[in-house]
């Protein structure tokens, strides 16, 4: 297969150059019902940025130009009116611009994009034409403030919502680029209007302005699109969206920012003139501010795409506050110019980042419009009262600095309140913007886990699967995969002769679940919908149900089947020679089969195969790379695919007739690439060499760019494994819109395991558990540990059996796990709030604990469908205050993935009293026998006191 060619590009160079554009195709009417425009790339997507730029300019850009109207009205057209009263025209315009977002958003959710733009444009143009003829305050108030405001508002929501449909990874950047239209409008419209006021008079200047808006909005009308499936059902309008607490608090912050951030745009010119700056230079200050605002609208947004909207907004808003406080110190033009540049830049992000951040808070893409509209409805009142209120504070003395000091400081105080609300939003675990270590701290507060699952029950279990690979307390995941040539549902001779491979089958399950993703529609991906789809022809074979049957007992309220599909992929890679792949938790399970049918099959032609990958967010280079990575292990079997593998492969030693992809079918390595390019070994596997030419799907894919990508991948050597980690991580992290994944789960070096309070046979309080220590290979584990609780120290010894872990692997060297059991009793453990662990080479590590209220493991059990729980409480609490909430997994029709059902148990006071603890007991019969672990929470007035995981007949795991 090797060929003479030009010097090889690196894999990433091949990615950048994209050796070919994905095959162009016409979308038929029937396909339009199922396909959306590409996400994050393509002509259609970037045309939305152009249309958004225009609509931003002709909606949000208009308040940025009001300063020139304000000055003209005060000096010429309405000289008898107070400046603060005239500011109400601009404020009412901003108010209706923001309040108009609600009907605009609702209509947009129902698919009326073109109608929204048409009506909005008509109202804007009509308002401007009327303004050009009116001479009285109230007539201008109605035309410019109300009519133009409503027209702007209908369209103002369009770019933010539409760009959220067309961009995912680049959403903040795309929105920022489009929003620069508002700042460009602030510059161009301001300078142009002032010049036209002087040369043509107010009336004709405004009429020409209306014509410009009409023509440019026609361009937006032509290029703007909705994703094809968007708007088919419409949104659910209602104020129930405000039950989402992080969303609601963020809306409050947004409102306060709207109330304060526009103040300098309204008053900087008047302030400069009062300071003695020439009118020409004062007019230029607003243009300077708007020019800086352009860069402020996309530079911070580029950062926000990586670090999150809230994390970017916080420092921007704080810096705005500081700049506002510096305005009273600016007494001459140079200082005003500097502050205008700085504030213009900073406020750009504060003004625009909230919009796309709100779209991130919308779990249902079909409700982006209404949730944005509701947010802008509330924020409208900030725009309505913010500028006039601060303007009313302005003094009437002779000193400009003293007159305006209250204006600037009031704006800073309001923005400070917005920062406080933003901090609360972040604390409420807003989307991806809260690092996992913050979540861990929240979960580790006292009174949270008397049964200590560090840092949380779900993450403790996932970390156990990832770390405890072999030896003592090894997870079943590891034994199911290793050796990497075994198959999970077979044992003995059958496992050796069938040729089937667990790790390869788990990778196949992941791929079939992932590749039905439609990233532009926000559907599919790793959501376990494959469990409902095993009867489809593309999912033939037992791999899917065999895998789900193995994973099903692990599903509980903190770990979904979708999470397990991703976890199985990570474990298959990590244990079978791949580079270390990170794992993120937090996926949710689908409740029905996915809307998208079909996956790339051996007989699928190249064009259709690439379209499957493109819809899932992978281009041709990515598709080749992911295919090569998935085919470094495993086989295609005659038993399942006789059209690919002929009968000659069936032998007594290969009963299923497996044809391996390479000569090392149980190891992640680059051999599949080398054997393909050099024509050696298995020559790339059965999907390259099949006797049936129509089944050579890998060959068609590899040759689609004349083997450029395959050469680049093979040239990486062992770096190919890092590329595989990158591609497979993208695949397992492709999830439906609204699903937010955790930060990568990392190995815990010092980990408490099932540390719980209980009572011994004499009814005395005791604290039991184990401490697991993870040390690098070659470093001896500590010979002993010390536990200190309430100033009392206890030395504990390790168990004889140790384990080994793939974590920390380097050159095939693995970490060692050691386990230190302990059981403490006596008065020292009463009233404890934490304990310390330390030893030789182990620094002091504190862990929270509480004995005030806890599940009693020895008196809590699940037998069949009956579960009884016992909670011990101190005298300061009452059984009547307790609530117990259960989350149990049960069989679900149509799939082997369980469904979690929540229920409550009533508890009452038991007659027994143990070691001065009152016992509260409850018993219930569940609707069926659970398929796995049952989560139990004890609460008082909504506060979680303790958590416990209950297995059949056993409390804890």
mmCIF file of N, CA and C in Angstrom, residues 584-656:
data_model
loop_
_atom_site.group_PDB
_atom_site.id
_atom_site.type_symbol
_atom_site.label_atom_id
_atom_site.label_comp_id
_atom_site.label_asym_id
_atom_site.label_seq_id
_atom_site.Cartn_x
_atom_site.Cartn_y
_atom_site.Cartn_z
ATOM 1 N N UNK A 584 -14.912 12.128 32.118
ATOM 2 C CA UNK A 584 -15.808 13.130 32.690
ATOM 3 C C UNK A 584 -17.166 12.488 32.924
ATOM 4 N N UNK A 585 -17.783 12.788 34.033
ATOM 5 C CA UNK A 585 -19.075 12.222 34.392
ATOM 6 C C UNK A 585 -20.188 13.237 34.159
ATOM 7 N N UNK A 586 -21.431 12.760 34.252
ATOM 8 C CA UNK A 586 -22.572 13.664 34.214
ATOM 9 C C UNK A 586 -23.537 13.457 33.067
ATOM 10 N N UNK A 587 -23.381 12.361 32.294
ATOM 11 C CA UNK A 587 -24.290 12.119 31.165
ATOM 12 C C UNK A 587 -25.662 11.669 31.658
ATOM 13 N N UNK A 588 -26.660 11.879 30.836
ATOM 14 C CA UNK A 588 -28.008 11.448 31.163
ATOM 15 C C UNK A 588 -28.481 10.437 30.123
ATOM 16 N N UNK A 589 -29.383 9.556 30.540
ATOM 17 C CA UNK A 589 -29.870 8.496 29.662
ATOM 18 C C UNK A 589 -31.098 8.937 28.883
ATOM 19 N N UNK A 590 -31.133 8.559 27.621
ATOM 20 C CA UNK A 590 -32.316 8.793 26.800
ATOM 21 C C UNK A 590 -33.463 7.917 27.288
ATOM 22 N N UNK A 591 -34.667 8.368 27.065
ATOM 23 C CA UNK A 591 -35.854 7.603 27.462
ATOM 24 C C UNK A 591 -36.533 6.941 26.273
ATOM 25 N N UNK A 592 -35.928 7.080 25.096
ATOM 26 C CA UNK A 592 -36.491 6.454 23.895
ATOM 27 C C UNK A 592 -35.389 6.356 22.854
ATOM 28 N N UNK A 593 -35.684 5.643 21.774
ATOM 29 C CA UNK A 593 -34.726 5.530 20.683
ATOM 30 C C UNK A 593 -34.461 6.895 20.077
ATOM 31 N N UNK A 594 -33.267 7.065 19.523
ATOM 32 C CA UNK A 594 -32.926 8.327 18.900
ATOM 33 C C UNK A 594 -33.677 8.548 17.600
ATOM 34 N N UNK A 595 -33.822 9.819 17.219
ATOM 35 C CA UNK A 595 -34.528 10.160 15.984
ATOM 36 C C UNK A 595 -33.701 9.827 14.751
ATOM 37 N N UNK A 596 -32.369 9.862 14.903
ATOM 38 C CA UNK A 596 -31.493 9.587 13.774
ATOM 39 C C UNK A 596 -31.274 8.093 13.647
ATOM 40 N N UNK A 597 -31.457 7.544 12.459
ATOM 41 C CA UNK A 597 -31.260 6.116 12.237
ATOM 42 C C UNK A 597 -30.050 5.897 11.355
ATOM 43 N N UNK A 598 -29.490 4.677 11.490
ATOM 44 C CA UNK A 598 -28.379 4.299 10.648
ATOM 45 C C UNK A 598 -27.038 4.721 11.206
ATOM 46 N N UNK A 599 -26.026 3.897 10.942
ATOM 47 C CA UNK A 599 -24.642 4.232 11.260
ATOM 48 C C UNK A 599 -23.810 3.828 10.052
ATOM 49 N N UNK A 600 -22.586 4.351 9.923
ATOM 50 C CA UNK A 600 -21.735 3.905 8.817
ATOM 51 C C UNK A 600 -21.506 2.398 8.891
ATOM 52 N N UNK A 601 -21.857 1.672 7.858
ATOM 53 C CA UNK A 601 -21.709 0.230 7.797
ATOM 54 C C UNK A 601 -20.679 -0.111 6.734
ATOM 55 N N UNK A 602 -20.185 -1.365 6.698
ATOM 56 C CA UNK A 602 -19.170 -1.717 5.693
ATOM 57 C C UNK A 602 -19.603 -1.414 4.265
ATOM 58 N N UNK A 603 -20.909 -1.518 3.980
ATOM 59 C CA UNK A 603 -21.370 -1.292 2.613
ATOM 60 C C UNK A 603 -21.722 0.167 2.332
ATOM 61 N N UNK A 604 -21.690 1.052 3.354
ATOM 62 C CA UNK A 604 -22.054 2.461 3.170
ATOM 63 C C UNK A 604 -21.038 3.161 2.273
ATOM 64 N N UNK A 605 -21.528 3.931 1.298
ATOM 65 C CA UNK A 605 -20.593 4.607 0.408
ATOM 66 C C UNK A 605 -19.890 5.745 1.143
ATOM 67 N N UNK A 606 -18.825 6.231 0.536
ATOM 68 C CA UNK A 606 -17.956 7.209 1.188
ATOM 69 C C UNK A 606 -18.700 8.491 1.530
ATOM 70 N N UNK A 607 -19.500 8.986 0.587
ATOM 71 C CA UNK A 607 -20.194 10.249 0.819
ATOM 72 C C UNK A 607 -21.111 10.161 2.028
ATOM 73 N N UNK A 608 -21.884 9.109 2.123
ATOM 74 C CA UNK A 608 -22.818 8.965 3.235
ATOM 75 C C UNK A 608 -22.069 8.757 4.545
ATOM 76 N N UNK A 609 -20.972 8.001 4.492
ATOM 77 C CA UNK A 609 -20.164 7.793 5.695
ATOM 78 C C UNK A 609 -19.661 9.117 6.246
ATOM 79 N N UNK A 610 -19.147 9.977 5.370
ATOM 80 C CA UNK A 610 -18.631 11.268 5.818
ATOM 81 C C UNK A 610 -19.738 12.147 6.360
ATOM 82 N N UNK A 611 -20.939 12.015 5.807
ATOM 83 C CA UNK A 611 -22.054 12.809 6.309
ATOM 84 C C UNK A 611 -22.442 12.392 7.718
ATOM 85 N N UNK A 612 -22.375 11.089 8.011
ATOM 86 C CA UNK A 612 -22.624 10.626 9.376
ATOM 87 C C UNK A 612 -21.646 11.298 10.343
ATOM 88 N N UNK A 613 -20.365 11.279 9.984
ATOM 89 C CA UNK A 613 -19.349 11.872 10.853
ATOM 90 C C UNK A 613 -19.543 13.379 10.966
ATOM 91 N N UNK A 614 -19.834 14.056 9.838
ATOM 92 C CA UNK A 614 -20.001 15.500 9.862
ATOM 93 C C UNK A 614 -21.146 15.897 10.790
ATOM 94 N N UNK A 615 -22.256 15.170 10.709
ATOM 95 C CA UNK A 615 -23.402 15.483 11.561
ATOM 96 C C UNK A 615 -23.035 15.335 13.031
ATOM 97 N N UNK A 616 -22.128 14.400 13.323
ATOM 98 C CA UNK A 616 -21.698 14.186 14.697
ATOM 99 C C UNK A 616 -20.556 15.107 15.108
ATOM 100 N N UNK A 617 -20.127 16.005 14.204
ATOM 101 C CA UNK A 617 -19.107 16.986 14.552
ATOM 102 C C UNK A 617 -17.696 16.596 14.174
ATOM 103 N N UNK A 618 -17.524 15.569 13.329
ATOM 104 C CA UNK A 618 -16.197 15.099 12.930
ATOM 105 C C UNK A 618 -16.044 15.278 11.416
ATOM 106 N N UNK A 619 -14.952 15.912 10.996
ATOM 107 C CA UNK A 619 -14.731 16.065 9.568
ATOM 108 C C UNK A 619 -13.985 14.846 9.034
ATOM 109 N N UNK A 620 -13.543 14.913 7.763
ATOM 110 C CA UNK A 620 -12.949 13.731 7.139
ATOM 111 C C UNK A 620 -11.689 13.270 7.860
ATOM 112 N N UNK A 621 -10.810 14.207 8.187
ATOM 113 C CA UNK A 621 -9.570 13.843 8.882
ATOM 114 C C UNK A 621 -9.887 13.185 10.224
ATOM 115 N N UNK A 622 -10.845 13.763 10.947
ATOM 116 C CA UNK A 622 -11.266 13.173 12.216
ATOM 117 C C UNK A 622 -11.842 11.782 12.010
ATOM 118 N N UNK A 623 -12.638 11.620 10.949
ATOM 119 C CA UNK A 623 -13.275 10.330 10.686
ATOM 120 C C UNK A 623 -12.233 9.251 10.420
ATOM 121 N N UNK A 624 -11.232 9.582 9.629
ATOM 122 C CA UNK A 624 -10.160 8.615 9.353
ATOM 123 C C UNK A 624 -9.417 8.269 10.645
ATOM 124 N N UNK A 625 -9.095 9.303 11.432
ATOM 125 C CA UNK A 625 -8.377 9.062 12.677
ATOM 126 C C UNK A 625 -9.166 8.216 13.646
ATOM 127 N N UNK A 626 -10.450 8.543 13.853
ATOM 128 C CA UNK A 626 -11.269 7.781 14.796
ATOM 129 C C UNK A 626 -11.449 6.345 14.331
ATOM 130 N N UNK A 627 -11.617 6.135 13.029
ATOM 131 C CA UNK A 627 -11.754 4.780 12.500
ATOM 132 C C UNK A 627 -10.480 3.980 12.746
ATOM 133 N N UNK A 628 -9.327 4.576 12.461
ATOM 134 C CA UNK A 628 -8.062 3.877 12.685
ATOM 135 C C UNK A 628 -7.873 3.544 14.164
ATOM 136 N N UNK A 629 -8.237 4.488 15.042
ATOM 137 C CA UNK A 629 -8.098 4.245 16.478
ATOM 138 C C UNK A 629 -9.004 3.099 16.927
ATOM 139 N N UNK A 630 -10.253 3.105 16.454
ATOM 140 C CA UNK A 630 -11.175 2.051 16.844
ATOM 141 C C UNK A 630 -10.791 0.699 16.315
ATOM 142 N N UNK A 631 -10.003 0.665 15.220
ATOM 143 C CA UNK A 631 -9.636 -0.605 14.602
ATOM 144 C C UNK A 631 -8.207 -1.015 14.921
ATOM 145 N N UNK A 632 -7.622 -0.458 15.990
ATOM 146 C CA UNK A 632 -6.335 -0.981 16.469
ATOM 147 C C UNK A 632 -6.545 -2.250 17.278
ATOM 148 N N UNK A 633 -7.784 -2.511 17.700
ATOM 149 C CA UNK A 633 -8.093 -3.722 18.450
ATOM 150 C C UNK A 633 -9.298 -4.395 17.821
ATOM 151 N N UNK A 634 -9.479 -5.690 18.110
ATOM 152 C CA UNK A 634 -10.688 -6.391 17.726
ATOM 153 C C UNK A 634 -10.657 -7.001 16.339
ATOM 154 N N UNK A 635 -11.819 -7.476 15.916
ATOM 155 C CA UNK A 635 -11.963 -8.257 14.701
ATOM 156 C C UNK A 635 -13.334 -8.029 14.106
ATOM 157 N N UNK A 636 -13.501 -8.502 12.866
ATOM 158 C CA UNK A 636 -14.820 -8.667 12.264
ATOM 159 C C UNK A 636 -15.028 -10.162 12.100
ATOM 160 N N UNK A 637 -16.204 -10.679 12.482
ATOM 161 C CA UNK A 637 -16.434 -12.115 12.564
ATOM 162 C C UNK A 637 -17.350 -12.597 11.449
ATOM 163 N N UNK A 638 -16.985 -13.747 10.915
ATOM 164 C CA UNK A 638 -17.832 -14.375 9.901
ATOM 165 C C UNK A 638 -19.219 -14.657 10.470
ATOM 166 N N UNK A 639 -19.287 -15.033 11.739
ATOM 167 C CA UNK A 639 -20.570 -15.350 12.349
ATOM 168 C C UNK A 639 -21.553 -14.198 12.317
ATOM 169 N N UNK A 640 -21.058 -12.983 12.426
ATOM 170 C CA UNK A 640 -21.939 -11.819 12.407
ATOM 171 C C UNK A 640 -21.973 -11.107 11.078
ATOM 172 N N UNK A 641 -20.854 -11.197 10.324
ATOM 173 C CA UNK A 641 -20.748 -10.452 9.064
ATOM 174 C C UNK A 641 -20.175 -11.357 7.970
ATOM 175 N N UNK A 642 -20.944 -12.361 7.555
ATOM 176 C CA UNK A 642 -20.445 -13.255 6.497
ATOM 177 C C UNK A 642 -20.215 -12.535 5.175
ATOM 178 N N UNK A 643 -20.875 -11.394 5.003
ATOM 179 C CA UNK A 643 -20.674 -10.626 3.774
ATOM 180 C C UNK A 643 -19.334 -9.910 3.763
ATOM 181 N N UNK A 644 -18.667 -9.837 4.914
ATOM 182 C CA UNK A 644 -17.344 -9.211 5.009
ATOM 183 C C UNK A 644 -16.245 -10.262 5.110
ATOM 184 N N UNK A 645 -16.448 -11.253 5.982
ATOM 185 C CA UNK A 645 -15.433 -12.278 6.275
ATOM 186 C C UNK A 645 -15.935 -13.617 5.751
ATOM 187 N N UNK A 646 -15.142 -14.275 4.933
ATOM 188 C CA UNK A 646 -15.623 -15.537 4.356
ATOM 189 C C UNK A 646 -15.441 -16.697 5.338
ATOM 190 N N UNK A 647 -16.001 -17.831 4.990
ATOM 191 C CA UNK A 647 -16.093 -18.968 5.908
ATOM 192 C C UNK A 647 -14.741 -19.588 6.217
ATOM 193 N N UNK A 648 -13.747 -19.290 5.403
ATOM 194 C CA UNK A 648 -12.436 -19.924 5.608
ATOM 195 C C UNK A 648 -11.800 -19.536 6.930
ATOM 196 N N UNK A 649 -12.265 -18.453 7.553
ATOM 197 C CA UNK A 649 -11.682 -18.027 8.825
ATOM 198 C C UNK A 649 -12.181 -18.862 10.013
ATOM 199 N N UNK A 650 -13.229 -19.632 9.829
ATOM 200 C CA UNK A 650 -13.777 -20.447 10.913
ATOM 201 C C UNK A 650 -12.915 -21.689 11.080
ATOM 202 N N UNK A 651 -12.343 -21.845 12.281
ATOM 203 C CA UNK A 651 -11.512 -22.998 12.626
ATOM 204 C C UNK A 651 -11.822 -23.414 14.053
ATOM 205 N N UNK A 652 -11.367 -24.593 14.488
ATOM 206 C CA UNK A 652 -11.579 -24.991 15.893
ATOM 207 C C UNK A 652 -10.966 -24.010 16.879
ATOM 208 N N UNK A 653 -9.911 -23.310 16.475
ATOM 209 C CA UNK A 653 -9.277 -22.331 17.352
ATOM 210 C C UNK A 653 -9.867 -20.920 17.170
ATOM 211 N N UNK A 654 -10.751 -20.768 16.198
ATOM 212 C CA UNK A 654 -11.364 -19.467 15.904
ATOM 213 C C UNK A 654 -12.819 -19.732 15.515
ATOM 214 N N UNK A 655 -13.589 -20.174 16.490
ATOM 215 C CA UNK A 655 -14.925 -20.723 16.227
ATOM 216 C C UNK A 655 -15.888 -19.704 15.650
ATOM 217 N N UNK A 656 -15.652 -18.432 15.888
ATOM 218 C CA UNK A 656 -16.551 -17.412 15.368
ATOM 219 C C UNK A 656 -16.060 -16.822 14.047
#
